[in-house]
């Protein structure tokens, strides 16, 4: 199963991805984490992108698309990826579909975590004290939320047409969200097995 976890910065995508990774033995592919690693390791790419990330803008599609291909093309991750923070716009969504097709895979569900700007502001200020992420400063965090809002609509329409979106209220307690997400994944897995058994019966 390949999953996209979708929501604004601070919606809890990272926390929920970790829960899914542990329970369903998937791999979390967080483009934000990969990019932050490049900055931490002071690579050539890291030097190039640090000011973009620290201002809350998006890194170029070309850069993130090439990071993604490394995972999608790797057999160890085949049909076991949870995409966290990708795709962020329609170009990336279409690129992901093409890549998955190339490697004989597809997206099974888009989990949309909905959270208000008020909640985001509160969560990000807590995270700022705990994790000290440079892009969690309040002005940058709001910029990241706005960047997200601007590119959201076309992506959601794109996946809605494919009937892939399942919305989860991200304002709830973590374990309630865990349970709702677990139920959605279990249901999809259940259908997968029914269809497989039917095919080979
Ligand atoms: P995140 O940890 O997902 O909130 O990402 C942190 C920052 O990394 C974003 O504000 C962007 O600057 C950059 N980034 C992460 N994922 C992407 C992506 N798919 N496309 C472009 N930039 C990204």
Coordinates of N, CA and C and ligand atoms in Angstrom, one line a residue:
X1 N 0.8 -1.2 0.0 CA 0.0 0.0 0.0 C 0.9 1.3 0.0
X2 N 0.6 2.2 -0.9 CA 1.2 3.5 -0.9 C 0.2 4.6 -0.4
X3 N 0.6 5.4 0.5 CA -0.3 6.4 1.1 C 0.3 7.8 1.0
X4 N -0.6 8.7 0.8 CA -0.1 10.1 0.9 C -0.8 10.7 2.1
X5 N 0.0 11.3 3.0 CA -0.6 12.0 4.1 C -0.5 13.5 3.8
X6 N -1.6 14.2 3.8 CA -1.8 15.5 3.3 C -2.3 16.4 4.4
X7 N -1.7 17.6 4.5 CA -2.2 18.6 5.5 C -1.3 19.7 5.6
X8 N -1.7 20.8 6.2 CA -0.8 22.0 6.4 C 0.3 21.7 7.4
X9 N 1.4 22.5 7.3 CA 2.5 22.3 8.3 C 1.9 22.4 9.7
X10 N 2.3 21.5 10.6 CA 1.7 21.5 11.9 C 0.5 20.7 12.1
X11 N 0.0 20.0 11.0 CA -1.3 19.3 11.1 C -1.1 17.9 11.8
X12 N 0.2 17.5 12.0 CA 0.5 16.2 12.6 C 0.8 15.2 11.6
X13 N 1.3 15.5 10.4 CA 1.6 14.6 9.4 C 2.7 13.7 9.9
X14 N 3.8 14.3 10.5 CA 4.9 13.5 10.9 C 4.5 12.5 12.0
X15 N 3.8 13.0 13.0 CA 3.4 12.1 14.1 C 2.5 10.9 13.6
X16 N 1.6 11.2 12.7 CA 0.7 10.2 12.2 C 1.5 9.2 11.3
X17 N 2.4 9.8 10.5 CA 3.2 8.9 9.6 C 4.0 7.9 10.5
X18 N 4.5 8.4 11.6 CA 5.3 7.5 12.5 C 4.4 6.3 13.0
X19 N 3.2 6.7 13.4 CA 2.3 5.7 13.8 C 2.0 4.6 12.7
X20 N 1.7 5.1 11.5 CA 1.4 4.2 10.4 C 2.6 3.3 10.1
X21 N 3.8 3.9 10.1 CA 5.1 3.2 9.8 C 5.2 2.0 10.8
X22 N 5.0 2.3 12.1 CA 5.2 1.3 13.1 C 4.1 0.2 13.0
X23 N 2.9 0.6 12.8 CA 1.8 -0.4 12.8 C 1.7 -1.2 11.5
X24 N 2.0 -0.6 10.3 CA 1.8 -1.3 9.1 C 3.1 -1.6 8.3
X25 N 4.3 -1.3 9.0 CA 5.6 -1.6 8.5 C 5.8 -1.0 7.1
X26 N 5.5 0.3 7.0 CA 5.7 1.1 5.8 C 7.0 2.0 6.0
X27 N 7.4 2.7 5.0 CA 8.5 3.6 5.1 C 8.0 5.0 4.9
X28 N 8.4 5.9 5.8 CA 8.0 7.3 5.7 C 9.0 8.1 4.8
X29 N 8.4 8.7 3.8 CA 9.2 9.5 2.9 C 8.8 10.9 3.1
X30 N 9.6 11.6 4.0 CA 9.3 13.0 4.2 C 10.3 13.9 3.5
X31 N 9.8 14.6 2.5 CA 10.7 15.5 1.7 C 11.3 16.6 2.6
X32 N 10.5 17.1 3.5 CA 11.0 18.1 4.5 C 12.2 17.5 5.2
X33 N 12.1 16.3 5.7 CA 13.2 15.7 6.5 C 14.5 15.5 5.6
X34 N 14.2 15.0 4.3 CA 15.3 14.8 3.4 C 16.0 16.1 3.1
X35 N 15.3 17.1 2.9 CA 15.9 18.4 2.6 C 16.6 19.0 3.8
X36 N 16.0 18.9 5.0 CA 16.7 19.4 6.2 C 18.0 18.6 6.4
X37 N 18.0 17.3 6.1 CA 19.2 16.5 6.2 C 20.4 17.1 5.3
X38 N 20.0 17.5 4.1 CA 20.9 18.0 3.2 C 21.6 19.3 3.8
X39 N 20.7 20.1 4.5 CA 21.2 21.4 5.1 C 22.1 21.0 6.3
X40 N 21.7 20.1 7.1 CA 22.4 19.7 8.3 C 23.8 19.1 7.9
X41 N 23.8 18.4 6.8 CA 25.1 17.8 6.3 C 25.9 18.7 5.4
X42 N 25.4 19.9 5.3 CA 26.1 21.0 4.5 C 26.5 20.5 3.1
X43 N 25.6 19.8 2.5 CA 25.9 19.3 1.1 C 25.7 20.5 0.2
X44 N 26.1 20.3 -1.1 CA 26.0 21.4 -2.1 C 24.5 21.7 -2.2
X45 N 23.6 20.7 -2.3 CA 22.2 20.9 -2.4 C 21.7 21.7 -1.1
X46 N 22.2 21.3 0.0 CA 21.8 21.9 1.3 C 22.1 23.4 1.3
X47 N 23.3 23.8 0.8 CA 23.6 25.2 0.7 C 22.7 26.0 -0.2
X48 N 22.3 25.3 -1.3 CA 21.4 25.9 -2.3 C 20.0 26.2 -1.7
X49 N 19.5 25.3 -0.9 CA 18.1 25.3 -0.5 C 17.8 25.9 0.9
X50 N 18.9 26.2 1.7 CA 18.6 26.6 3.1 C 17.8 27.9 3.2
X51 N 18.2 28.9 2.3 CA 17.5 30.2 2.4 C 16.0 30.0 2.0
X52 N 15.8 29.1 1.0 CA 14.4 28.9 0.5 C 13.5 28.3 1.6
X53 N 14.1 27.3 2.3 CA 13.3 26.6 3.3 C 13.1 27.5 4.5
X54 N 14.2 28.3 4.8 CA 14.0 29.2 6.0 C 13.1 30.4 5.7
X55 N 12.7 30.6 4.5 CA 11.7 31.7 4.2 C 10.3 31.1 4.1
X56 N 10.2 29.8 4.1 CA 8.8 29.2 4.0 C 8.3 29.0 2.6
X57 N 9.2 29.2 1.6 CA 8.8 29.0 0.2 C 9.1 27.5 -0.1
X58 N 8.6 27.1 -1.3 CA 8.8 25.7 -1.7 C 10.1 25.6 -2.5
X59 N 10.8 24.5 -2.3 CA 12.0 24.2 -3.1 C 11.5 23.8 -4.5
X60 N 12.4 23.9 -5.5 CA 11.9 23.6 -6.9 C 11.4 22.2 -7.1
X61 N 10.5 22.0 -8.0 CA 9.9 20.7 -8.3 C 11.0 19.7 -8.7
X62 N 11.9 20.2 -9.5 CA 13.0 19.4 -10.0 C 13.8 18.7 -8.9
X63 N 14.1 19.5 -7.9 CA 14.9 19.0 -6.7 C 14.1 17.9 -6.0
X64 N 12.9 18.2 -5.6 CA 12.1 17.2 -4.8 C 11.8 16.0 -5.7
X65 N 11.5 16.2 -7.0 CA 11.1 15.1 -7.8 C 12.3 14.1 -7.9
X66 N 13.5 14.6 -7.9 CA 14.6 13.6 -8.1 C 14.8 12.9 -6.7
X67 N 14.5 13.6 -5.6 CA 14.7 12.9 -4.3 C 13.7 11.7 -4.2
X68 N 12.5 12.0 -4.7 CA 11.4 11.0 -4.7 C 11.7 9.7 -5.5
X69 N 12.3 10.0 -6.7 CA 12.5 8.8 -7.6 C 13.5 7.8 -7.0
X70 N 14.4 8.3 -6.2 CA 15.3 7.4 -5.5 C 14.6 6.3 -4.7
X71 N 13.5 6.8 -4.0 CA 12.7 5.9 -3.2 C 11.8 5.0 -4.0
X72 N 11.1 5.6 -4.9 CA 10.0 4.9 -5.7 C 10.7 3.8 -6.6
X73 N 11.9 4.0 -7.0 CA 12.6 3.1 -7.9 C 13.2 1.9 -7.1
X74 N 13.3 2.1 -5.7 CA 14.0 1.1 -4.9 C 13.0 0.0 -4.5
X75 N 13.3 -1.3 -4.9 CA 12.4 -2.4 -4.7 C 12.1 -2.6 -3.2
X76 N 13.0 -2.3 -2.3 CA 12.8 -2.5 -0.9 C 11.6 -1.7 -0.4
X77 N 11.3 -0.6 -1.1 CA 10.2 0.3 -0.6 C 8.9 0.1 -1.5
X78 N 9.0 -0.9 -2.4 CA 7.8 -1.0 -3.3 C 6.5 -1.3 -2.6
X79 N 5.5 -0.4 -2.9 CA 4.2 -0.4 -2.3 C 4.2 -0.4 -0.8
X80 N 5.2 0.3 -0.3 CA 5.3 0.4 1.2 C 5.6 1.9 1.6
X81 N 5.3 2.8 0.8 CA 5.7 4.2 1.1 C 4.5 5.1 1.6
X82 N 4.9 5.9 2.6 CA 3.9 6.9 3.1 C 4.6 8.2 2.7
X83 N 4.0 8.9 1.8 CA 4.5 10.2 1.3 C 4.0 11.3 2.3
X84 N 5.0 11.9 2.9 CA 4.7 13.0 3.9 C 5.3 14.3 3.4
X85 N 4.5 15.2 3.0 CA 5.0 16.5 2.5 C 5.2 16.5 1.0
X86 N 4.7 15.5 0.4 CA 4.9 15.4 -1.1 C 3.6 14.6 -1.6
X87 N 3.0 15.0 -2.6 CA 3.2 16.2 -3.5 C 2.7 17.5 -2.8
X88 N 3.2 18.6 -3.2 CA 2.9 19.9 -2.7 C 2.2 20.7 -3.7
X89 N 2.2 20.3 -5.0 CA 1.5 21.0 -6.1 C 1.1 20.0 -7.1
X90 N 0.3 20.5 -8.1 CA -0.2 19.6 -9.2 C 0.9 19.0 -10.0
X91 N 2.0 19.8 -10.3 CA 3.1 19.2 -11.1 C 3.7 18.0 -10.3
X92 N 3.9 18.2 -9.0 CA 4.5 17.1 -8.2 C 3.5 15.9 -8.2
X93 N 2.2 16.2 -8.1 CA 1.2 15.1 -8.1 C 1.3 14.3 -9.4
X94 N 1.3 15.0 -10.5 CA 1.4 14.3 -11.8 C 2.7 13.5 -11.9
X95 N 3.8 14.2 -11.5 CA 5.1 13.5 -11.5 C 5.0 12.2 -10.7
X96 N 4.4 12.3 -9.5 CA 4.3 11.1 -8.7 C 3.6 10.0 -9.4
X97 N 2.5 10.3 -10.0 CA 1.7 9.3 -10.7 C 2.5 8.6 -11.8
X98 N 3.2 9.5 -12.6 CA 4.0 8.9 -13.7 C 5.1 8.0 -13.2
X99 N 5.7 8.5 -12.1 CA 6.8 7.6 -11.5 C 6.3 6.3 -11.0
X100 N 5.1 6.4 -10.3 CA 4.6 5.2 -9.7 C 4.2 4.2 -10.9
X101 N 3.6 4.8 -11.9 CA 3.3 3.9 -13.1 C 4.5 3.2 -13.6
X102 N 5.6 4.0 -13.8 CA 6.8 3.5 -14.3 C 7.3 2.3 -13.5
X103 N 7.1 2.4 -12.2 CA 7.6 1.3 -11.4 C 6.5 0.4 -10.9
X104 N 5.4 0.4 -11.7 CA 4.3 -0.6 -11.4 C 3.6 -0.4 -10.1
X105 N 3.4 0.8 -9.7 CA 2.7 1.0 -8.4 C 1.6 2.1 -8.5
X106 N 0.9 2.3 -7.4 CA -0.1 3.4 -7.5 C -0.3 3.9 -6.0
X107 N -1.1 5.0 -5.9 CA -1.5 5.5 -4.6 C -2.8 4.8 -4.2
X108 N -2.9 4.4 -3.0 CA -4.1 3.7 -2.6 C -5.0 4.6 -1.8
X109 N -4.4 5.6 -1.1 CA -5.3 6.5 -0.3 C -4.6 7.8 0.0
X110 N -5.3 8.9 0.0 CA -4.8 10.2 0.4 C -5.5 10.5 1.7
X111 N -4.7 10.5 2.8 CA -5.3 10.9 4.1 C -5.1 12.4 4.3
X112 N -6.3 13.1 4.3 CA -6.3 14.5 4.5 C -6.5 14.9 5.9
X113 N -5.5 15.5 6.6 CA -5.6 15.9 8.0 C -6.1 17.4 8.0
X114 N -7.3 17.6 8.5 CA -7.8 19.0 8.5 C -7.6 19.7 9.9
X115 N -6.9 20.8 9.8 CA -6.7 21.6 11.1 C -6.8 23.1 10.8
X116 N -7.3 23.8 11.8 CA -7.5 25.3 11.6 C -6.2 26.0 11.7
X117 N -6.1 27.2 11.2 CA -4.9 28.1 11.3 C -4.6 28.3 12.8
X118 N -5.6 28.6 13.6 CA -5.4 28.8 15.1 C -4.7 27.7 15.7
X119 N -5.1 26.4 15.5 CA -4.5 25.3 16.1 C -3.0 25.1 15.6
X120 N -2.8 25.4 14.3 CA -1.5 25.3 13.7 C -0.5 26.2 14.4
X121 N -1.0 27.5 14.6 CA -0.1 28.5 15.3 C 0.3 28.0 16.6
X122 N -0.7 27.4 17.4 CA -0.4 26.9 18.7 C 0.6 25.8 18.7
X123 N 0.4 24.8 17.8 CA 1.3 23.7 17.7 C 2.7 24.0 17.3
X124 N 2.7 25.0 16.3 CA 4.0 25.3 15.8 C 4.9 26.1 16.8
X125 N 4.2 26.9 17.6 CA 5.0 27.6 18.7 C 5.5 26.6 19.7
X126 N 4.7 25.5 20.0 CA 5.2 24.5 20.9 C 6.4 23.7 20.3
X127 N 6.2 23.4 19.0 CA 7.3 22.7 18.3 C 8.6 23.5 18.2
X128 N 8.4 24.8 18.1 CA 9.5 25.8 18.0 C 10.4 25.7 19.2
X129 N 9.7 25.6 20.4 CA 10.5 25.4 21.7 C 11.1 24.1 21.8
X130 N 10.4 23.0 21.3 CA 11.0 21.7 21.4 C 12.0 21.3 20.4
X131 N 11.8 21.6 19.1 CA 12.6 21.1 18.1 C 13.6 22.1 17.5
X132 N 13.3 23.4 17.7 CA 14.1 24.5 17.2 C 14.3 24.5 15.7
X133 N 13.2 24.2 15.0 CA 13.3 24.2 13.5 C 13.3 25.7 13.1
X134 N 14.3 26.0 12.2 CA 14.4 27.4 11.8 C 13.2 27.9 11.1
X135 N 12.5 27.0 10.4 CA 11.3 27.5 9.6 C 10.0 27.5 10.5
X136 N 10.1 27.2 11.8 CA 8.9 27.3 12.7 C 8.8 28.7 13.3
X137 N 9.6 29.6 13.0 CA 9.4 31.0 13.6 C 8.0 31.4 13.1
X138 N 7.3 32.2 14.0 CA 5.9 32.4 13.6 C 5.6 33.0 12.3
X139 N 6.4 34.0 11.8 CA 6.1 34.6 10.5 C 6.3 33.6 9.4
X140 N 7.4 32.8 9.6 CA 7.7 31.8 8.5 C 6.6 30.7 8.5
X141 N 6.2 30.3 9.7 CA 5.2 29.3 9.9 C 3.9 29.7 9.2
X142 N 3.5 31.0 9.3 CA 2.3 31.5 8.7 C 2.5 31.5 7.2
X143 N 3.7 31.9 6.7 CA 4.0 31.9 5.3 C 3.9 30.5 4.8
X144 N 4.4 29.5 5.5 CA 4.3 28.1 5.1 C 2.8 27.6 5.0
X145 N 2.0 28.1 5.9 CA 0.6 27.8 5.9 C -0.1 28.4 4.6
X146 N 0.3 29.6 4.3 CA -0.3 30.3 3.2 C 0.2 29.6 1.9
X147 N 1.4 29.2 1.8 CA 2.0 28.5 0.7 C 1.2 27.3 0.5
X148 N 0.9 26.6 1.6 CA 0.1 25.3 1.5 C -1.3 25.6 1.0
X149 N -1.9 26.6 1.5 CA -3.3 26.9 1.1 C -3.4 27.2 -0.3
X150 N -2.4 27.9 -0.9 CA -2.5 28.3 -2.3 C -2.4 27.1 -3.2
X151 N -1.6 26.1 -2.8 CA -1.4 25.0 -3.8 C -2.4 23.8 -3.5
X152 N -3.2 23.9 -2.4 CA -4.0 22.8 -2.0 C -5.1 22.4 -2.9
X153 N -5.8 23.4 -3.4 CA -7.1 23.2 -4.1 C -6.9 22.2 -5.3
X154 N -6.0 22.6 -6.2 CA -5.8 21.7 -7.4 C -5.4 20.3 -7.1
X155 N -4.6 20.1 -6.0 CA -4.2 18.8 -5.7 C -5.4 18.0 -5.1
X156 N -6.2 18.6 -4.3 CA -7.3 17.9 -3.7 C -8.3 17.6 -4.8
X157 N -8.5 18.5 -5.8 CA -9.4 18.2 -6.9 C -8.9 17.0 -7.7
X158 N -7.6 17.0 -7.9 CA -7.0 15.9 -8.7 C -7.2 14.6 -8.0
X159 N -7.0 14.5 -6.7 CA -7.2 13.2 -6.0 C -8.7 12.9 -5.8
X160 N -9.5 13.9 -5.6 CA -10.9 13.7 -5.4 C -11.5 13.0 -6.7
X161 N -11.1 13.5 -7.8 CA -11.6 12.8 -9.1 C -11.3 11.4 -9.1
X162 N -10.2 11.0 -8.5 CA -9.8 9.5 -8.4 C -10.4 8.8 -7.2
X163 N -11.2 9.6 -6.5 CA -11.9 9.0 -5.3 C -10.9 8.5 -4.2
X164 N -9.8 9.2 -4.1 CA -8.7 8.6 -3.2 C -8.7 9.3 -1.8
X165 N -9.5 10.4 -1.6 CA -9.3 11.2 -0.4 C -10.2 10.6 0.7
X166 N -9.5 10.5 1.9 CA -10.2 10.2 3.1 C -9.8 11.3 4.1
X167 N -10.9 12.0 4.6 CA -10.6 13.2 5.5 C -10.6 12.8 6.9
X168 N -9.6 13.3 7.7 CA -9.6 13.0 9.1 C -9.5 14.3 9.9
X169 N -10.3 14.4 10.9 CA -10.2 15.7 11.7 C -8.9 15.7 12.6
X170 N -8.0 16.5 12.2 CA -6.7 16.6 12.8 C -6.7 17.4 14.1
X171 N -7.9 17.9 14.5 CA -8.0 18.7 15.8 C -8.1 17.7 17.0
X172 N -8.4 16.4 16.7 CA -8.7 15.5 17.8 C -7.4 15.1 18.5
X173 N -7.6 14.3 19.6 CA -6.5 13.8 20.3 C -5.7 12.8 19.4
X174 N -4.4 12.7 19.7 CA -3.5 11.9 18.8 C -4.0 10.5 18.7
X175 N -4.4 9.9 19.8 CA -4.8 8.5 19.8 C -6.1 8.3 19.0
X176 N -7.0 9.3 19.1 CA -8.3 9.2 18.3 C -8.0 9.3 16.8
X177 N -7.0 10.2 16.4 CA -6.6 10.3 15.0 C -6.0 8.9 14.6
X178 N -5.1 8.4 15.4 CA -4.5 7.1 15.1 C -5.5 6.1 14.8
X179 N -6.5 6.0 15.6 CA -7.6 5.0 15.5 C -8.3 5.2 14.2
X180 N -8.7 6.4 13.9 CA -9.4 6.7 12.6 C -8.6 6.3 11.4
X181 N -7.3 6.7 11.4 CA -6.5 6.3 10.3 C -6.3 4.8 10.2
X182 N -6.1 4.2 11.3 CA -6.0 2.7 11.4 C -7.2 2.0 10.7
X183 N -8.4 2.5 11.1 CA -9.6 2.0 10.6 C -9.7 2.1 9.0
X184 N -9.3 3.3 8.6 CA -9.3 3.5 7.1 C -8.3 2.5 6.4
X185 N -7.1 2.4 6.9 CA -6.2 1.5 6.3 C -6.6 0.1 6.3
X186 N -7.2 -0.3 7.5 CA -7.6 -1.7 7.6 C -8.7 -2.0 6.6
X187 N -9.6 -1.1 6.4 CA -10.7 -1.3 5.5 C -10.2 -1.4 4.0
X188 N -9.2 -0.6 3.7 CA -8.6 -0.7 2.3 C -7.9 -2.1 2.2
X189 N -7.2 -2.4 3.2 CA -6.5 -3.7 3.2 C -7.5 -4.9 3.0
X190 N -8.6 -4.8 3.8 CA -9.6 -5.8 3.7 C -10.2 -5.9 2.3
X191 N -10.5 -4.8 1.7 CA -10.9 -4.8 0.3 C -9.9 -5.5 -0.6
X192 N -8.6 -5.1 -0.4 CA -7.6 -5.7 -1.2 C -7.6 -7.2 -1.2
X193 N -7.7 -7.7 0.0 CA -7.7 -9.2 0.1 C -8.9 -9.8 -0.5
X194 N -10.1 -9.2 -0.3 CA -11.3 -9.7 -0.9 C -11.2 -9.8 -2.4
X195 N -10.7 -8.7 -3.0 CA -10.5 -8.6 -4.5 C -9.5 -9.7 -4.9
X196 N -8.4 -9.8 -4.2 CA -7.4 -10.8 -4.5 C -7.9 -12.2 -4.5
X197 N -8.7 -12.5 -3.4 CA -9.2 -13.9 -3.3 C -10.2 -14.2 -4.4
X198 N -11.1 -13.1 -4.7 CA -12.1 -13.3 -5.7 C -11.4 -13.6 -7.1
X199 N -10.3 -12.8 -7.4 CA -9.6 -13.0 -8.6 C -9.1 -14.4 -8.8
X200 N -8.6 -15.0 -7.7 CA -7.9 -16.3 -7.8 C -8.9 -17.5 -7.4
X201 N -10.1 -17.1 -7.1 CA -11.1 -18.2 -6.7 C -11.5 -19.1 -7.9
Ligands
LIG1 P1 7.8 20.1 5.8 O1 8.7 19.4 6.8 O2 7.1 19.1 4.9 O3 6.9 21.1 6.4 O4 8.8 20.9 4.8 C1 9.6 21.9 5.2 C2 10.0 22.8 4.0 O5 10.8 21.9 3.0 C3 8.9 23.4 3.2 O6 8.4 24.6 3.7 C4 9.6 23.6 1.8 O7 10.4 24.7 1.8 C5 10.4 22.3 1.7 N1 9.7 21.2 1.1 C6 9.3 20.0 1.7 N2 8.6 19.2 0.8 C7 8.6 19.9 -0.3 C8 8.0 19.6 -1.6 N3 7.3 18.5 -1.8 N4 8.1 20.6 -2.6 C9 8.8 21.7 -2.4 N5 9.4 22.0 -1.2 C10 9.2 21.2 -0.2

